[in-house]
Coordinates of C-alpha atoms and ligand atoms in Angstrom, one line a residue:
X1 CA 97.4 20.3 -105.5
X2 CA 98.4 16.2 -104.9
X3 CA 100.8 16.0 -102.4
X4 CA 100.3 11.7 -101.6
X5 CA 99.5 9.6 -103.9
X6 CA 99.8 5.6 -104.1
X7 CA 100.7 2.8 -106.9
X8 CA 99.4 -0.9 -106.8
X9 CA 99.6 -3.0 -109.5
X10 CA 96.1 -5.4 -110.4
X11 CA 94.7 -8.1 -112.6
X12 CA 97.0 -10.4 -114.3
X13 CA 100.6 -9.4 -113.6
X14 CA 103.2 -9.0 -117.2
X15 CA 107.1 -8.0 -117.4
X16 CA 107.7 -4.3 -117.1
X17 CA 105.2 -3.8 -114.2
X18 CA 108.8 -3.0 -112.1
X19 CA 109.4 -0.5 -115.2
X20 CA 106.7 1.3 -114.3
X21 CA 106.4 1.4 -110.5
X22 CA 109.8 2.6 -110.7
X23 CA 108.7 5.8 -112.8
X24 CA 105.7 6.5 -111.1
X25 CA 107.9 6.7 -107.4
X26 CA 111.1 8.4 -109.2
X27 CA 108.3 11.2 -110.9
X28 CA 106.6 12.0 -107.7
X29 CA 108.8 12.4 -106.1
X30 CA 110.8 14.6 -108.6
X31 CA 107.5 16.4 -108.4
X32 CA 107.6 16.6 -104.6
X33 CA 105.3 14.0 -104.0
X34 CA 105.1 11.8 -100.9
X35 CA 104.4 8.2 -102.7
X36 CA 103.1 5.3 -101.3
X37 CA 103.0 1.4 -103.0
X38 CA 99.6 -0.8 -102.1
X39 CA 101.0 -4.7 -102.4
X40 CA 98.1 -7.1 -103.7
X41 CA 96.3 -4.4 -106.0
X42 CA 92.8 -3.4 -104.7
X43 CA 93.2 -6.0 -101.7
X44 CA 95.8 -4.5 -100.4
X45 CA 93.9 -1.1 -100.0
X46 CA 91.4 -2.8 -97.7
X47 CA 94.0 -4.6 -96.3
X48 CA 95.3 -1.2 -95.7
X49 CA 98.8 -2.3 -96.9
X50 CA 100.9 0.5 -98.0
X51 CA 104.7 1.3 -97.5
X52 CA 105.7 4.6 -98.2
X53 CA 108.4 4.4 -101.1
X54 CA 111.3 6.3 -101.6
X55 CA 113.8 6.5 -104.8
X56 CA 116.0 3.8 -103.4
X57 CA 112.7 1.3 -102.6
X58 CA 112.9 0.5 -106.8
X59 CA 116.7 0.3 -106.9
X60 CA 117.3 -2.4 -108.8
X61 CA 114.0 -3.1 -110.0
X62 CA 113.6 -1.9 -114.3
X63 CA 115.0 -5.5 -115.4
X64 CA 112.9 -7.6 -113.0
X65 CA 110.0 -9.6 -114.6
X66 CA 106.4 -9.6 -112.5
X67 CA 106.0 -6.9 -109.5
X68 CA 107.4 -5.9 -106.3
X69 CA 104.2 -4.9 -105.0
X70 CA 102.4 -8.4 -106.0
X71 CA 98.8 -8.4 -107.9
X72 CA 95.8 -10.0 -107.0
X73 CA 92.2 -10.4 -108.5
X74 CA 90.0 -8.9 -105.9
X75 CA 86.2 -9.6 -105.3
X76 CA 85.5 -7.4 -102.7
X77 CA 86.7 -4.3 -104.8
X78 CA 83.6 -4.7 -106.8
X79 CA 80.9 -4.0 -104.0
X80 CA 80.5 0.1 -102.8
X81 CA 81.6 -1.5 -99.2
X82 CA 85.0 -2.9 -100.3
X83 CA 85.6 0.6 -102.0
X84 CA 83.9 2.4 -98.5
X85 CA 87.4 0.3 -97.0
X86 CA 89.8 1.1 -99.9
X87 CA 89.3 4.1 -99.5
X88 CA 89.0 5.4 -95.9
X89 CA 92.8 3.1 -96.2
X90 CA 93.9 6.5 -98.7
X91 CA 92.2 9.0 -97.0
X92 CA 93.3 8.5 -93.4
X93 CA 96.7 9.0 -95.1
X94 CA 95.6 12.0 -96.7
X95 CA 96.4 10.5 -100.5
X96 CA 94.3 11.7 -102.8
X97 CA 95.5 10.6 -106.2
X98 CA 96.3 6.5 -107.2
X99 CA 97.7 5.1 -110.3
X100 CA 97.0 2.0 -111.6
X101 CA 99.0 -0.5 -113.5
X102 CA 96.5 -3.2 -114.5
X103 CA 93.9 -4.0 -117.2
X104 CA 90.5 -2.8 -118.1
X105 CA 88.7 -4.1 -115.0
X106 CA 91.1 -2.5 -112.9
X107 CA 89.5 0.1 -114.5
X108 CA 86.3 -0.1 -113.8
X109 CA 87.3 -0.6 -110.4
X110 CA 89.7 3.1 -110.3
X111 CA 86.2 4.7 -112.1
X112 CA 84.3 3.8 -109.6
X113 CA 86.5 4.5 -106.4
X114 CA 86.8 8.2 -108.4
X115 CA 82.8 8.6 -108.2
X116 CA 82.2 7.4 -105.2
X117 CA 85.0 8.9 -102.7
X118 CA 86.7 11.3 -105.4
X119 CA 90.1 9.6 -105.5
X120 CA 91.8 11.0 -108.4
X121 CA 93.1 7.2 -110.5
X122 CA 95.3 7.5 -113.3
X123 CA 95.3 4.3 -115.1
X124 CA 98.9 2.9 -117.2
X125 CA 98.3 -0.3 -119.1
X126 CA 100.3 -3.4 -117.7
X127 CA 99.3 -6.5 -119.4
X128 CA 100.9 -9.2 -121.8
X129 CA 97.8 -9.5 -124.3
X130 CA 97.9 -5.6 -125.8
X131 CA 93.9 -6.1 -125.8
X132 CA 93.0 -2.8 -123.9
X133 CA 91.7 -0.4 -126.3
X134 CA 92.8 3.0 -126.6
X135 CA 96.6 2.3 -126.5
X136 CA 98.5 1.3 -129.5
X137 CA 100.4 -1.2 -126.5
X138 CA 101.0 -2.5 -123.2
X139 CA 103.1 -2.9 -121.0
X140 CA 104.3 -6.5 -120.9
X141 CA 103.1 -7.6 -124.5
X142 CA 107.3 -6.9 -126.5
X143 CA 108.4 -9.4 -123.8
X144 CA 105.6 -12.0 -123.8
X145 CA 105.5 -11.8 -127.7
X146 CA 109.2 -12.1 -127.6
X147 CA 109.5 -15.1 -124.9
X148 CA 107.2 -17.1 -127.6
X149 CA 109.1 -16.4 -130.4
X150 CA 112.1 -18.1 -128.6
X151 CA 109.9 -20.9 -127.8
X152 CA 109.0 -21.0 -131.5
X153 CA 112.3 -20.7 -132.6
X154 CA 113.6 -23.2 -131.0
X155 CA 110.4 -25.5 -131.4
X156 CA 110.9 -25.3 -134.7
X157 CA 115.0 -26.7 -134.7
X158 CA 113.5 -30.2 -133.4
X159 CA 110.5 -30.2 -135.4
X160 CA 112.4 -29.4 -138.9
X161 CA 114.9 -32.7 -137.4
X162 CA 112.0 -35.6 -137.2
X163 CA 110.1 -33.7 -140.2
X164 CA 106.8 -33.5 -137.8
X165 CA 104.0 -30.6 -137.0
X166 CA 104.4 -28.5 -133.7
X167 CA 101.0 -27.0 -132.4
X168 CA 102.5 -24.2 -130.1
X169 CA 99.7 -23.2 -127.8
X170 CA 100.6 -18.9 -126.8
X171 CA 98.6 -17.1 -124.0
X172 CA 96.8 -14.2 -125.1
X173 CA 92.7 -15.1 -123.0
X174 CA 90.0 -13.5 -125.7
X175 CA 93.1 -12.1 -128.0
X176 CA 94.9 -13.6 -130.7
X177 CA 96.6 -10.1 -131.1
X178 CA 99.9 -12.0 -129.2
X179 CA 99.7 -15.3 -131.0
X180 CA 99.1 -13.7 -134.8
X181 CA 102.2 -11.7 -134.0
X182 CA 103.7 -14.5 -132.5
X183 CA 103.3 -16.5 -135.8
X184 CA 104.6 -13.7 -138.3
X185 CA 108.1 -13.1 -136.6
X186 CA 107.6 -17.5 -135.9
X187 CA 107.0 -18.1 -139.4
X188 CA 104.4 -20.2 -138.4
X189 CA 102.5 -22.1 -141.1
X190 CA 99.3 -21.3 -139.8
X191 CA 98.1 -19.0 -136.7
X192 CA 94.7 -20.0 -135.1
X193 CA 92.7 -16.8 -133.5
X194 CA 89.8 -16.2 -132.2
X195 CA 89.3 -13.4 -133.7
X196 CA 88.4 -15.3 -136.8
X197 CA 86.7 -18.6 -137.7
X198 CA 88.8 -21.7 -137.3
X199 CA 88.1 -24.4 -140.0
X200 CA 89.7 -28.0 -139.5
X201 CA 89.4 -28.5 -143.4
X202 CA 91.0 -25.7 -144.1
X203 CA 93.8 -26.4 -141.9
X204 CA 94.8 -29.4 -143.1
X205 CA 94.8 -28.3 -146.7
X206 CA 97.3 -25.7 -145.8
X207 CA 99.3 -28.1 -144.8
X208 CA 99.3 -30.6 -147.0
X209 CA 100.0 -27.9 -149.8
X210 CA 103.1 -27.2 -147.4
X211 CA 104.4 -29.9 -147.6
X212 CA 103.1 -30.2 -151.3
X213 CA 106.4 -27.6 -151.0
X214 CA 108.8 -29.2 -150.2
X215 CA 107.9 -28.1 -146.7
X216 CA 108.8 -31.2 -143.8
X217 CA 107.5 -29.9 -141.0
X218 CA 105.0 -27.3 -140.2
X219 CA 104.6 -25.1 -137.0
X220 CA 100.8 -24.1 -136.1
X221 CA 100.4 -21.3 -133.7
X222 CA 97.3 -21.7 -131.6
X223 CA 96.0 -18.4 -129.7
X224 CA 94.6 -20.0 -126.7
X225 CA 91.2 -18.4 -127.1
X226 CA 90.6 -19.9 -130.6
X227 CA 87.4 -21.1 -130.8
X228 CA 88.1 -25.0 -132.3
X229 CA 89.5 -25.5 -128.9
X230 CA 92.7 -25.9 -127.8
X231 CA 96.0 -26.6 -129.4
X232 CA 95.5 -30.6 -127.9
X233 CA 91.8 -30.6 -129.2
X234 CA 93.1 -29.2 -132.1
X235 CA 96.2 -32.0 -132.8
X236 CA 93.5 -34.3 -131.7
X237 CA 90.8 -32.6 -134.8
X238 CA 93.4 -32.5 -137.8
X239 CA 94.9 -36.2 -137.0
X240 CA 91.4 -37.9 -137.2
X241 CA 90.9 -35.5 -140.2
X242 CA 93.7 -36.2 -142.3
X243 CA 97.5 -39.1 -142.8
X244 CA 98.7 -36.1 -140.2
X245 CA 99.8 -38.0 -136.9
X246 CA 103.1 -37.6 -136.0
X247 CA 102.5 -34.4 -134.2
X248 CA 103.5 -32.5 -130.5
X249 CA 101.7 -29.7 -128.7
X250 CA 103.6 -27.6 -127.1
X251 CA 101.5 -24.9 -124.6
X252 CA 104.2 -21.7 -123.5
X253 CA 101.6 -21.4 -120.6
X254 CA 102.8 -19.0 -117.5
X255 CA 106.1 -19.2 -119.5
X256 CA 105.5 -15.9 -121.0
X257 CA 104.7 -14.0 -118.2
X258 CA 108.0 -13.8 -116.6
X259 CA 111.3 -13.0 -117.7
X260 CA 113.0 -10.1 -117.9
X261 CA 111.7 -7.2 -119.5
X262 CA 112.9 -6.4 -123.2
X263 CA 113.9 -2.7 -123.6
X264 CA 110.9 -1.8 -125.5
X265 CA 108.9 -2.9 -122.3
X266 CA 111.2 -1.1 -120.1
X267 CA 111.2 2.5 -122.3
X268 CA 106.9 1.9 -122.2
X269 CA 106.6 1.4 -118.9
X270 CA 109.6 4.7 -118.1
X271 CA 107.3 6.7 -120.8
X272 CA 103.9 5.8 -119.4
X273 CA 104.8 6.4 -115.7
X274 CA 105.7 9.9 -116.1
X275 CA 102.9 10.7 -118.1
X276 CA 100.3 9.2 -115.5
X277 CA 102.4 11.1 -112.5
X278 CA 102.3 14.3 -114.3
X279 CA 98.3 13.6 -115.2
X280 CA 97.7 13.5 -111.2
X281 CA 99.7 16.5 -110.9
X282 CA 97.8 18.7 -113.9
X283 CA 94.8 17.3 -111.8
X284 CA 93.3 14.5 -114.1
X285 CA 90.8 11.7 -113.1
X286 CA 89.8 8.8 -115.0
X287 CA 92.6 8.5 -117.6
X288 CA 94.9 6.3 -119.0
X289 CA 98.4 6.5 -120.0
X290 CA 98.9 5.5 -123.7
X291 CA 100.5 5.0 -126.3
X292 CA 99.1 5.9 -129.8
X293 CA 101.3 6.3 -133.1
X294 CA 104.2 7.1 -131.3
X295 CA 103.1 9.3 -128.9
X296 CA 101.9 9.2 -125.5
X297 CA 98.5 10.7 -125.0
X298 CA 95.9 10.7 -121.5
X299 CA 92.8 7.9 -123.0
X300 CA 89.6 8.1 -121.0
X301 CA 89.3 4.7 -119.4
X302 CA 85.6 4.5 -121.4
X303 CA 87.9 4.2 -124.2
X304 CA 89.8 1.0 -122.8
X305 CA 85.8 -0.6 -122.8
X306 CA 84.7 0.8 -125.8
X307 CA 87.6 1.1 -128.1
X308 CA 88.5 -2.1 -129.8
X309 CA 91.6 -3.0 -128.7
X310 CA 94.9 -3.7 -131.8
X311 CA 93.7 -6.7 -133.1
X312 CA 94.5 -6.0 -137.3
X313 CA 92.6 -8.6 -139.7
X314 CA 95.6 -7.2 -142.8
X315 CA 97.8 -8.9 -140.0
X316 CA 95.9 -12.4 -140.8
X317 CA 96.7 -12.3 -144.6
X318 CA 100.5 -11.4 -143.9
X319 CA 100.8 -14.5 -142.0
X320 CA 99.1 -16.8 -144.5
X321 CA 100.4 -15.2 -147.4
X322 CA 103.9 -15.3 -146.1
X323 CA 103.7 -19.4 -145.2
X324 CA 103.4 -20.5 -148.8
Ligands
ADP401 P1 92.5 -6.7 -115.5 O1 93.0 -5.5 -114.7 O2 93.5 -7.2 -115.6 O3 91.2 -6.8 -116.8 P2 90.4 -7.6 -113.8 O4 89.8 -8.0 -114.7 O5 90.5 -9.4 -113.1 O6 92.0 -7.3 -114.6 O7 90.6 -6.3 -112.4 C1 91.4 -6.9 -111.5 C2 90.5 -6.1 -110.4 O8 89.7 -4.7 -110.4 C3 89.3 -7.2 -109.5 O9 89.8 -8.6 -109.3 C4 88.5 -6.4 -109.1 O10 89.0 -6.3 -108.1 C5 88.9 -5.3 -110.1 N1 86.9 -4.7 -110.9 C6 87.2 -5.4 -112.5 N2 85.9 -5.0 -112.1 C7 85.5 -4.4 -111.9 C8 84.1 -3.7 -111.5 N3 83.4 -3.6 -112.9 N4 84.0 -2.0 -110.6 C9 84.8 -3.0 -109.4 N5 86.2 -3.6 -109.8 C10 86.5 -4.4 -110.6

């Protein structure tokens, strides 16, 4: 039975990762295990940067954004020699279980670590993008959504005052999920996402229709991965093809990654953290603690690569209908 485990955060940081670390540390101790925190993701395993954690070392972090363990991307872990050094760091301390908080790239690394060195790995989904297959929600998404909506609300005030169009760029790598939900919650006149084709002519027609129905300002939410370009490029194309020239562009950017996690993200991280440790106690590996229809379940890592993430094209219609 596993006696010693470690926890790390990897890939892009997300608010709520600290709540996840806290949950893993405290539930491991509760189960009679020792637990180490690994600094800077897989790089910390290679560099032997581990600290033993106790209940007090995670005091006062449930409300803090970022990750106290720091996160990193690690090229060396992509090759077997790097993973061998990482495994040695763990095995020298008799650690045979690892909780990884991150995205699908992180799980690919974890799967290789298990396959090559037998270190059992359990994942927790952490990213603001909510683009990991097999879970309804990821840790950090709700906080980022609320940050984006607050920004849109503020921009609406100034857009209204000056009868302007605002183009607001929302993060999400290749996924439009965060942008779509931000647009629905912020009452945007249009939402442009990579999952659906963007046609500047159609967008211009929509902005005209909104104006003709009496709207004096408009908000266009642009997902950072939209295939028609970033918010500035799309704004420029709209001005070239229309009479709309009084426009402003705001990129919310990394503001979406920071901040105190919402209650939802803290609760999600806490539930998934307890489930991840229980999975290790049961002897499981290569599974992610996930939310499925309100229930916490374990999904194979392969689902995170093979199952499509939560983007629902019906939301495009909802955003369109409600923007009229
Ligand atoms: P995320 O986990 O958010 O998807 P990345 O894709 O950047 O973020 O992956 C995080 C880290 O996981 C990488 O820096 C690398 O160390 C490791 N990793 C990613 N893909 C693989 C892979 N195919 N094999 C081994 N390790 C990987």
